[in-house]
PDB file of C-alpha atoms and ligand atoms in Angstrom:
ATOM      1  CA  MET R   1     -51.074  20.583-123.412  1.00 59.00           C
ATOM      2  CA  ALA R   2     -48.420  20.952-120.730  1.00 61.00           C
ATOM      3  CA  LYS R   3     -45.084  19.459-121.746  1.00 60.00           C
ATOM      4  CA  LYS R   4     -43.657  16.719-119.512  1.00 62.00           C
ATOM      5  CA  PRO R   5     -40.719  18.274-117.647  1.00 62.00           C
ATOM      6  CA  THR R   6     -37.390  16.798-118.740  1.00 80.00           C
ATOM      7  CA  ALA R   7     -34.912  15.710-116.067  1.00 88.00           C
ATOM      8  CA  PRO R   8     -31.558  17.471-116.004  1.00 95.00           C
ATOM      9  CA  PRO R   9     -28.667  15.516-117.570  1.00 97.00           C
ATOM     10  CA  ILE R  10     -26.516  12.927-115.881  1.00 98.00           C
ATOM     11  CA  TYR R  11     -22.977  14.301-115.621  1.00 98.00           C
ATOM     12  CA  VAL R  12     -20.352  11.671-116.457  1.00 98.00           C
ATOM     13  CA  LEU R  13     -16.958  12.956-115.331  1.00 98.00           C
ATOM     14  CA  ASN R  14     -13.702  11.244-116.195  1.00 98.00           C
ATOM     15  CA  GLY R  15     -10.378  11.978-114.563  1.00 98.00           C
ATOM     16  CA  PRO R  16      -6.733  11.870-115.587  1.00 98.00           C
ATOM     17  CA  ASN R  17      -5.386   9.591-118.312  1.00 97.00           C
ATOM     18  CA  LEU R  18      -8.813   8.283-119.250  1.00 98.00           C
ATOM     19  CA  ASN R  19      -8.435  10.184-122.543  1.00 98.00           C
ATOM     20  CA  LEU R  20      -5.920   7.438-123.415  1.00 96.00           C
ATOM     21  CA  LEU R  21      -8.409   4.588-123.068  1.00 97.00           C
ATOM     22  CA  GLY R  22      -7.983   2.012-125.811  1.00 94.00           C
ATOM     23  CA  LEU R  23      -4.257   2.785-126.035  1.00 93.00           C
ATOM     24  CA  ARG R  24      -3.200   2.719-122.390  1.00 92.00           C
ATOM     25  CA  GLU R  25      -2.697  -0.715-120.777  1.00 93.00           C
ATOM     26  CA  PRO R  26      -5.513  -2.352-122.789  1.00 93.00           C
ATOM     27  CA  GLU R  27      -5.009  -5.613-120.879  1.00 93.00           C
ATOM     28  CA  ILE R  28      -6.271  -3.730-117.787  1.00 94.00           C
ATOM     29  CA  TYR R  29      -8.590  -1.067-119.185  1.00 94.00           C
ATOM     30  CA  GLY R  30      -9.808  -2.695-122.411  1.00 92.00           C
ATOM     31  CA  ARG R  31      -9.774  -1.517-126.022  1.00 94.00           C
ATOM     32  CA  THR R  32     -12.843   0.694-125.970  1.00 96.00           C
ATOM     33  CA  THR R  33     -11.960   4.367-126.346  1.00 97.00           C
ATOM     34  CA  LEU R  34     -13.415   7.095-124.147  1.00 98.00           C
ATOM     35  CA  GLU R  35     -15.200   8.515-127.183  1.00 98.00           C
ATOM     36  CA  GLU R  36     -16.873   5.136-127.732  1.00 98.00           C
ATOM     37  CA  ILE R  37     -17.846   4.951-124.058  1.00 98.00           C
ATOM     38  CA  GLY R  38     -19.335   8.448-124.392  1.00 98.00           C
ATOM     39  CA  LYS R  39     -21.548   7.273-127.255  1.00 98.00           C
ATOM     40  CA  MET R  40     -22.543   4.045-125.455  1.00 98.00           C
ATOM     41  CA  VAL R  41     -23.450   6.020-122.333  1.00 98.00           C
ATOM     42  CA  ALA R  42     -25.521   8.566-124.262  1.00 98.00           C
ATOM     43  CA  ASP R  43     -27.422   5.763-126.059  1.00 98.00           C
ATOM     44  CA  ARG R  44     -28.098   3.934-122.806  1.00 98.00           C
ATOM     45  CA  ALA R  45     -29.273   7.122-121.067  1.00 97.00           C
ATOM     46  CA  LYS R  46     -31.614   7.775-123.980  1.00 97.00           C
ATOM     47  CA  THR R  47     -33.358   4.443-123.367  1.00 97.00           C
ATOM     48  CA  HIS R  48     -34.216   5.847-119.920  1.00 96.00           C
ATOM     49  CA  GLY R  49     -35.348   9.174-121.371  1.00 96.00           C
ATOM     50  CA  LEU R  50     -32.255  10.890-119.972  1.00 97.00           C
ATOM     51  CA  SER R  51     -29.420  12.885-121.484  1.00 97.00           C
ATOM     52  CA  VAL R  52     -25.749  13.005-120.594  1.00 98.00           C
ATOM     53  CA  VAL R  53     -22.997  15.578-120.219  1.00 98.00           C
ATOM     54  CA  PHE R  54     -19.796  13.582-120.801  1.00 98.00           C
ATOM     55  CA  ARG R  55     -16.413  15.139-119.963  1.00 98.00           C
ATOM     56  CA  GLN R  56     -12.789  14.271-119.262  1.00 98.00           C
ATOM     57  CA  SER R  57      -9.990  16.267-117.714  1.00 98.00           C
ATOM     58  CA  ASN R  58      -6.462  15.576-116.565  1.00 98.00           C
ATOM     59  CA  HIS R  59      -6.746  18.482-114.103  1.00 98.00           C
ATOM     60  CA  GLU R  60      -8.043  18.173-110.559  1.00 98.00           C
ATOM     61  CA  GLY R  61      -9.354  21.750-110.354  1.00 98.00           C
ATOM     62  CA  GLN R  62     -11.265  21.343-113.602  1.00 98.00           C
ATOM     63  CA  LEU R  63     -12.984  18.257-112.184  1.00 98.00           C
ATOM     64  CA  VAL R  64     -13.856  20.227-109.020  1.00 98.00           C
ATOM     65  CA  ASP R  65     -15.341  23.025-111.175  1.00 98.00           C
ATOM     66  CA  TRP R  66     -17.470  20.503-113.083  1.00 98.00           C
ATOM     67  CA  ILE R  67     -18.672  18.849-109.861  1.00 98.00           C
ATOM     68  CA  GLN R  68     -19.708  22.298-108.585  1.00 98.00           C
ATOM     69  CA  GLU R  69     -21.519  22.935-111.870  1.00 98.00           C
ATOM     70  CA  ALA R  70     -23.257  19.559-111.553  1.00 98.00           C
ATOM     71  CA  ARG R  71     -24.545  20.521-108.056  1.00 95.00           C
ATOM     72  CA  THR R  72     -27.272  22.593-109.644  1.00 95.00           C
ATOM     73  CA  LYS R  73     -27.406  21.335-113.226  1.00 97.00           C
ATOM     74  CA  SER R  74     -27.416  17.532-113.018  1.00 98.00           C
ATOM     75  CA  ALA R  75     -29.758  14.743-111.979  1.00 97.00           C
ATOM     76  CA  ALA R  76     -26.841  12.519-110.920  1.00 98.00           C
ATOM     77  CA  ILE R  77     -23.058  12.333-111.222  1.00 98.00           C
ATOM     78  CA  LEU R  78     -21.134   9.303-112.485  1.00 98.00           C
ATOM     79  CA  ILE R  79     -17.461   9.739-111.813  1.00 98.00           C
ATOM     80  CA  ASN R  80     -14.357   7.801-112.704  1.00 98.00           C
ATOM     81  CA  GLY R  81     -11.786   9.900-110.924  1.00 98.00           C
ATOM     82  CA  GLY R  82      -8.854   7.844-112.249  1.00 98.00           C
ATOM     83  CA  ALA R  83      -5.850   8.193-109.945  1.00 98.00           C
ATOM     84  CA  TYR R  84      -7.413  11.228-108.206  1.00 98.00           C
ATOM     85  CA  SER R  85      -9.939   8.787-106.706  1.00 98.00           C
ATOM     86  CA  HIS R  86      -7.169   7.617-104.410  1.00 98.00           C
ATOM     87  CA  THR R  87      -5.677  10.999-103.554  1.00 98.00           C
ATOM     88  CA  SER R  88      -7.974  13.975-103.991  1.00 98.00           C
ATOM     89  CA  LEU R  89      -9.422  15.637-100.904  1.00 98.00           C
ATOM     90  CA  ALA R  90     -10.619  18.456-103.171  1.00 98.00           C
ATOM     91  CA  ILE R  91     -12.768  16.065-105.221  1.00 98.00           C
ATOM     92  CA  HIS R  92     -13.995  14.394-102.027  1.00 98.00           C
ATOM     93  CA  ASP R  93     -15.043  17.777-100.591  1.00 98.00           C
ATOM     94  CA  ALA R  94     -16.686  18.897-103.848  1.00 98.00           C
ATOM     95  CA  LEU R  95     -18.743  15.681-103.965  1.00 98.00           C
ATOM     96  CA  ARG R  96     -19.741  16.090-100.298  1.00 98.00           C
ATOM     97  CA  ALA R  97     -21.341  19.388-101.239  1.00 97.00           C
ATOM     98  CA  VAL R  98     -23.582  17.744-103.838  1.00 97.00           C
ATOM     99  CA  ASP R  99     -27.158  16.600-103.123  1.00 96.00           C
ATOM    100  CA  VAL R 100     -27.700  14.559-106.299  1.00 97.00           C
ATOM    101  CA  PRO R 101     -26.687  10.863-106.254  1.00 97.00           C
ATOM    102  CA  VAL R 102     -23.013  10.164-106.971  1.00 98.00           C
ATOM    103  CA  ILE R 103     -21.959   6.846-108.503  1.00 98.00           C
ATOM    104  CA  GLU R 104     -18.277   5.934-108.603  1.00 98.00           C
ATOM    105  CA  VAL R 105     -17.104   3.872-111.576  1.00 98.00           C
ATOM    106  CA  HIS R 106     -13.801   2.166-112.329  1.00 98.00           C
ATOM    107  CA  LEU R 107     -13.039   0.047-115.375  1.00 98.00           C
ATOM    108  CA  SER R 108     -10.668  -2.176-113.404  1.00 97.00           C
ATOM    109  CA  ASN R 109     -11.205  -3.478-109.885  1.00 97.00           C
ATOM    110  CA  PRO R 110      -8.794  -1.357-107.819  1.00 97.00           C
ATOM    111  CA  GLN R 111      -9.180  -3.737-104.840  1.00 96.00           C
ATOM    112  CA  ALA R 112      -7.619  -6.520-106.913  1.00 96.00           C
ATOM    113  CA  ARG R 113      -4.619  -4.360-107.853  1.00 96.00           C
ATOM    114  CA  GLU R 114      -1.736  -2.574-106.082  1.00 95.00           C
ATOM    115  CA  GLU R 115      -2.321  -1.579-102.475  1.00 95.00           C
ATOM    116  CA  PHE R 116      -2.116   2.152-103.274  1.00 95.00           C
ATOM    117  CA  ARG R 117      -5.325   1.754-105.271  1.00 96.00           C
ATOM    118  CA  HIS R 118      -7.256   0.110-102.433  1.00 97.00           C
ATOM    119  CA  HIS R 119      -8.431   3.336-100.813  1.00 97.00           C
ATOM    120  CA  SER R 120     -10.864   5.639-102.581  1.00 98.00           C
ATOM    121  CA  ARG R 121     -11.666   9.161-101.416  1.00 98.00           C
ATOM    122  CA  ILE R 122     -14.756   9.092-103.633  1.00 98.00           C
ATOM    123  CA  SER R 123     -16.376   5.917-102.225  1.00 98.00           C
ATOM    124  CA  PRO R 124     -17.301   7.466 -98.845  1.00 98.00           C
ATOM    125  CA  VAL R 125     -19.338  10.164-100.617  1.00 98.00           C
ATOM    126  CA  ALA R 126     -20.833   7.892-103.295  1.00 98.00           C
ATOM    127  CA  LYS R 127     -24.259   6.309-103.232  1.00 97.00           C
ATOM    128  CA  GLY R 128     -22.717   3.237-104.862  1.00 98.00           C
ATOM    129  CA  VAL R 129     -19.619   1.946-106.587  1.00 98.00           C
ATOM    130  CA  ILE R 130     -19.279  -0.125-109.782  1.00 98.00           C
ATOM    131  CA  VAL R 131     -15.843  -1.597-110.471  1.00 98.00           C
ATOM    132  CA  GLY R 132     -14.181  -4.249-112.587  1.00 97.00           C
ATOM    133  CA  PHE R 133     -16.617  -4.543-115.504  1.00 97.00           C
ATOM    134  CA  GLY R 134     -14.679  -2.437-118.010  1.00 97.00           C
ATOM    135  CA  ALA R 135     -16.680  -0.104-120.257  1.00 97.00           C
ATOM    136  CA  GLN R 136     -19.813  -2.093-119.379  1.00 97.00           C
ATOM    137  CA  GLY R 137     -19.566  -0.625-115.861  1.00 98.00           C
ATOM    138  CA  TYR R 138     -20.483   2.809-117.217  1.00 98.00           C
ATOM    139  CA  LEU R 139     -23.713   1.347-118.608  1.00 98.00           C
ATOM    140  CA  LEU R 140     -24.511  -0.366-115.304  1.00 98.00           C
ATOM    141  CA  ALA R 141     -23.923   2.986-113.625  1.00 98.00           C
ATOM    142  CA  VAL R 142     -26.300   4.751-116.039  1.00 98.00           C
ATOM    143  CA  ASP R 143     -28.983   2.148-115.237  1.00 98.00           C
ATOM    144  CA  ALA R 144     -28.403   2.658-111.509  1.00 98.00           C
ATOM    145  CA  ALA R 145     -28.508   6.441-111.881  1.00 97.00           C
ATOM    146  CA  ALA R 146     -31.705   6.242-113.933  1.00 97.00           C
ATOM    147  CA  SER R 147     -33.492   4.186-111.311  1.00 95.00           C
ATOM    148  CA  LEU R 148     -32.372   6.618-108.593  1.00 94.00           C
ATOM    149  CA  VAL R 149     -33.445   9.637-110.640  1.00 92.00           C
ATOM    150  CA  LYS R 150     -36.846   8.083-111.381  1.00 84.00           C
ATOM    151  CA  ARG R 151     -37.335   7.215-107.701  1.00 77.00           C
ATOM    152  CA  ILE R 152     -36.494  10.783-106.685  1.00 70.00           C
ATOM    153  CA  GLY R 153     -38.662  12.268-109.440  1.00 62.00           C
ATOM    154  CA  ALA R 154     -41.617   9.953-108.631  1.00 54.00           C
TER     155      ALA R 154
HETATM  156  C1  LIG A   1      -9.186   3.573-112.822  1.00 62.69           C
HETATM  157  C2  LIG A   1      -8.415   2.927-111.656  1.00 62.69           C
HETATM  158  C3  LIG A   1      -7.401   3.888-111.077  1.00 62.69           C
HETATM  159  O1  LIG A   1      -6.660   3.245-110.030  1.00 62.69           O
HETATM  160  C4  LIG A   1      -6.412   4.333-112.135  1.00 62.69           C
HETATM  161  O2  LIG A   1      -5.533   5.304-111.599  1.00 62.69           O
HETATM  162  C5  LIG A   1      -7.088   4.845-113.364  1.00 62.69           C
HETATM  163  C6  LIG A   1      -8.225   4.107-113.879  1.00 62.69           C
HETATM  164  C7  LIG A   1     -10.141   2.584-113.503  1.00 62.69           C
HETATM  165  O3  LIG A   1     -11.065   3.037-114.174  1.00 62.69           O
HETATM  166  O4  LIG A   1      -9.958   1.365-113.384  1.00 62.69           O
HETATM  167  O5  LIG A   1      -6.638   5.804-113.981  1.00 62.69           O
HETATM  168  O6  LIG A   1      -9.948   4.646-112.303  1.00 62.69           O
END
């Protein structure tokens, strides 16, 4: 019997300083570590029959390389670009070149914080944005990605 084709993974890309989650400003970003978020995200994706590639880098070029990889290897991209969300034209351009859905995630709500966080260079190239729900936001983003992937695959 023919095997049901499996969808490519969701790429979850995390930008600078997110490796310090749980330690860094927990009153803003919460106490859940990035490793714990990685496990939560993988479990949630599994409930949708999807898998996850979960990565973090402090380096802009590395994130661009992973976005380019995800162009052909992913079903969707979830990205928390950290501070690069507000500054990086290179990440903006890399995401523009992608056809799969892009969902921007932030643990905090940047709009409710300092003015320099109010502009995102990722939002204009994202299908949707989930902010302010802490680690839970990653799970909401997985659910959103799954429904988009299923709609596309249907
Ligand atoms: C963040 C918000 C950014 O402004 C900040 O630079 C981060 C984390 C968030 O998830 O809330 O590093 O992306």
